[in-house]
């Protein structure tokens, strides 16, 4: 993705896009209509819910703060999961202009697909490990939701996405009794333990710092 985070604010209107290669700021403020900054590493605050970026170029300097806090757009009323603040000035100025708004991480569009399980906790899986068919998940990256089959029961839930972070949360399932030896519980536990992912060769790999947990194959 070109940009992994987008933030906007009103009065005056402004917008910011964070990418792996550069950061783009646009506004209706004279002298700051459109600025591009080199990408920079995040500075993590003592509060784990706050991320800070300090950027500069030949003409301007800015500090960007992203806080995981519910935020309501002052014009549309739309609710976003992040509060964004920007302090920005031309390098010839002494005083920063302070701006507040809301934002979202842009979930990786490549996740938006149907994925069938191939490996669980490092071992290849077979239909005999489950009830009738292999577990699968269908991810809707635009709504940050998923539905699927756990190997015995239908499952659904939400995904939480930030740059380099993916979590499956609020997982619920139907309550059918599963046959002895069914590995659905192991599958759901691994899904809920996921923190990172990678995509390649039509495979989705879910991991955490301890291990590779799940490997899925993309299906049409």
Coordinates of C-alpha atoms in Angstrom, one line a residue:
X1 CA 0.0 0.0 0.0
X2 CA 1.2 3.5 -0.8
X3 CA -0.3 4.9 2.4
X4 CA -1.0 2.9 5.6
X5 CA -2.7 5.7 7.6
X6 CA -5.1 8.6 6.7
X7 CA -6.1 11.5 8.9
X8 CA -8.3 14.5 8.3
X9 CA -9.6 17.6 10.1
X10 CA -11.8 20.6 9.6
X11 CA -11.9 24.3 10.2
X12 CA -9.6 24.7 8.3
X13 CA -9.7 21.5 6.3
X14 CA -6.5 19.5 6.3
X15 CA -5.4 15.9 5.6
X16 CA -2.4 13.8 6.2
X17 CA -1.3 10.4 4.7
X18 CA 1.5 8.3 6.1
X19 CA 3.3 5.9 3.8
X20 CA 6.5 3.8 3.9
X21 CA 8.2 6.2 1.4
X22 CA 6.8 9.6 2.3
X23 CA 4.3 11.5 4.3
X24 CA 1.9 13.9 2.5
X25 CA 0.2 16.9 4.2
X26 CA -2.5 19.0 2.5
X27 CA -4.5 21.9 3.8
X28 CA -6.2 25.2 3.1
X29 CA -3.7 27.1 5.2
X30 CA -1.7 29.6 3.1
X31 CA 1.9 28.4 2.6
X32 CA 1.1 24.8 3.6
X33 CA -1.3 23.8 0.8
X34 CA 0.6 20.6 -0.1
X35 CA 3.8 19.4 1.6
X36 CA 5.7 16.1 1.2
X37 CA 8.0 14.9 4.0
X38 CA 10.4 11.9 3.9
X39 CA 9.0 8.9 5.9
X40 CA 10.4 8.5 9.4
X41 CA 10.4 5.9 12.2
X42 CA 7.7 6.1 14.8
X43 CA 8.5 7.5 18.3
X44 CA 6.5 5.6 20.8
X45 CA 5.3 7.6 23.8
X46 CA 5.2 6.2 27.4
X47 CA 1.5 5.7 26.7
X48 CA 1.5 2.7 24.3
X49 CA -1.6 4.1 22.6
X50 CA 0.2 7.1 21.3
X51 CA 2.6 7.2 18.3
X52 CA 4.6 10.3 17.3
X53 CA 6.3 11.2 14.1
X54 CA 8.7 14.2 13.8
X55 CA 9.3 15.3 10.1
X56 CA 10.9 18.1 8.2
X57 CA 11.9 19.1 4.7
X58 CA 13.5 22.2 3.1
X59 CA 10.5 24.5 3.9
X60 CA 8.6 23.1 6.8
X61 CA 8.6 21.1 10.1
X62 CA 5.8 19.1 11.7
X63 CA 5.0 16.8 14.6
X64 CA 2.3 14.2 14.1
X65 CA 0.6 12.4 16.9
X66 CA -1.8 9.4 16.6
X67 CA -3.7 8.3 19.6
X68 CA -5.9 5.2 19.8
X69 CA -9.0 7.1 21.1
X70 CA -12.5 7.2 19.6
X71 CA -12.8 10.4 17.6
X72 CA -15.9 12.1 15.9
X73 CA -15.6 14.2 12.8
X74 CA -16.8 17.7 13.6
X75 CA -18.7 18.0 10.3
X76 CA -19.9 14.6 9.2
X77 CA -20.3 13.0 12.7
X78 CA -18.4 9.9 11.5
X79 CA -16.6 8.0 14.2
X80 CA -13.0 6.9 13.8
X81 CA -10.8 4.8 16.2
X82 CA -7.9 7.3 16.2
X83 CA -7.4 10.9 17.2
X84 CA -4.8 12.8 15.2
X85 CA -3.0 16.0 16.0
X86 CA -0.6 17.9 13.8
X87 CA 1.7 20.8 14.8
X88 CA 3.2 22.4 11.7
X89 CA 5.1 25.5 10.7
X90 CA 7.2 26.9 7.9
X91 CA 10.9 26.9 8.8
X92 CA 10.8 30.7 8.7
X93 CA 8.1 30.9 11.3
X94 CA 8.5 30.7 15.1
X95 CA 5.0 29.4 16.1
X96 CA 3.5 26.1 15.1
X97 CA -0.1 25.9 13.8
X98 CA -2.0 23.3 15.8
X99 CA -4.6 21.1 14.1
X100 CA -6.8 18.3 15.4
X101 CA -8.8 15.6 13.6
X102 CA -9.5 11.9 13.2
X103 CA -8.0 9.0 11.3
X104 CA -7.8 5.4 10.4
X105 CA -5.3 2.8 9.4
X106 CA -5.9 1.5 5.9
X107 CA -6.2 -2.2 6.2
X108 CA -4.0 -4.1 3.6
X109 CA -6.3 -4.8 0.7
X110 CA -4.5 -8.1 0.0
X111 CA -6.2 -9.6 3.1
X112 CA -9.6 -9.2 1.4
X113 CA -10.1 -12.7 0.2
X114 CA -11.1 -16.3 1.1
X115 CA -8.4 -18.3 2.8
X116 CA -8.4 -22.1 3.5
X117 CA -6.2 -23.5 6.2
X118 CA -3.1 -25.5 5.2
X119 CA -1.0 -25.5 8.4
X120 CA -1.7 -25.3 12.1
X121 CA 1.0 -24.7 14.6
X122 CA 3.7 -25.9 12.2
X123 CA 1.9 -29.0 10.9
X124 CA 0.0 -29.7 7.7
X125 CA -3.7 -30.2 8.3
X126 CA -6.1 -32.8 6.9
X127 CA -9.9 -33.0 6.7
X128 CA -9.7 -35.8 9.2
X129 CA -8.4 -33.3 11.8
X130 CA -11.8 -31.6 11.6
X131 CA -15.5 -32.4 11.1
X132 CA -16.3 -32.2 7.4
X133 CA -14.0 -29.7 5.8
X134 CA -10.9 -27.6 6.5
X135 CA -11.3 -24.3 8.4
X136 CA -11.5 -21.2 6.3
X137 CA -11.8 -17.4 6.8
X138 CA -13.2 -14.8 4.5
X139 CA -11.8 -11.3 5.4
X140 CA -13.6 -8.1 4.5
X141 CA -10.7 -5.6 4.8
X142 CA -13.0 -2.6 4.1
X143 CA -15.1 -3.3 7.1
X144 CA -12.4 -5.0 9.3
X145 CA -14.6 -8.1 9.8
X146 CA -14.3 -11.8 9.0
X147 CA -16.6 -14.8 8.8
X148 CA -15.7 -18.5 8.3
X149 CA -15.7 -22.1 9.4
X150 CA -13.6 -23.3 12.3
X151 CA -13.7 -27.0 11.4
X152 CA -16.9 -27.7 13.3
X153 CA -18.7 -24.4 13.8
X154 CA -19.4 -21.2 11.9
X155 CA -17.2 -18.4 13.2
X156 CA -17.1 -14.6 12.8
X157 CA -15.4 -11.6 14.4
X158 CA -13.5 -8.4 13.9
X159 CA -9.9 -7.6 12.8
X160 CA -7.8 -4.9 14.4
X161 CA -5.2 -3.6 11.9
X162 CA -2.3 -1.2 12.3
X163 CA 0.9 -1.0 10.3
X164 CA 2.7 -4.4 10.7
X165 CA 0.0 -5.5 13.2
X166 CA -3.0 -7.8 12.7
X167 CA -5.3 -9.2 15.4
X168 CA -8.5 -11.3 15.2
X169 CA -10.8 -10.3 18.0
X170 CA -14.4 -10.7 19.2
X171 CA -14.4 -14.2 17.8
X172 CA -17.8 -15.9 18.2
X173 CA -18.9 -19.3 17.0
X174 CA -22.0 -21.4 16.8
X175 CA -22.4 -24.0 19.6
X176 CA -22.5 -27.4 17.7
X177 CA -20.9 -30.3 19.6
X178 CA -17.7 -31.3 17.9
X179 CA -16.4 -34.9 17.4
X180 CA -13.6 -36.1 19.6
X181 CA -10.2 -35.1 18.2
X182 CA -11.5 -32.1 16.2
X183 CA -8.9 -29.4 16.2
X184 CA -11.3 -26.4 16.0
X185 CA -10.3 -25.2 19.5
X186 CA -6.6 -25.2 18.5
X187 CA -7.4 -23.3 15.3
X188 CA -9.4 -20.6 17.1
X189 CA -6.8 -20.2 19.8
X190 CA -4.1 -19.8 17.2
X191 CA -6.2 -17.2 15.3
X192 CA -6.7 -15.2 18.5
X193 CA -3.0 -15.4 19.3
X194 CA -2.0 -13.8 16.0
X195 CA -0.2 -10.4 16.0
X196 CA 1.6 -10.3 12.6
X197 CA 1.1 -11.6 9.0
X198 CA 2.7 -12.0 5.7
X199 CA 1.3 -12.6 2.2
X200 CA 3.1 -14.3 -0.7
X201 CA 2.7 -17.1 -3.2
X202 CA -1.1 -17.1 -2.7
X203 CA -0.5 -17.9 1.0
X204 CA -1.4 -15.9 4.2
X205 CA 0.8 -16.7 7.1
X206 CA -0.2 -15.6 10.6
X207 CA 2.3 -15.5 13.4
X208 CA 3.2 -14.0 16.8
X209 CA 6.6 -13.3 18.3
X210 CA 6.8 -16.9 19.6
X211 CA 5.9 -18.9 16.5
X212 CA 4.3 -19.3 13.0
X213 CA 0.7 -20.2 13.9
X214 CA -1.4 -20.6 10.8
X215 CA -0.8 -20.8 7.0
X216 CA -3.8 -20.4 4.6
X217 CA -4.1 -20.8 0.9
X218 CA -6.0 -18.3 -1.2
X219 CA -9.1 -19.7 -3.0
X220 CA -11.3 -18.1 -5.6

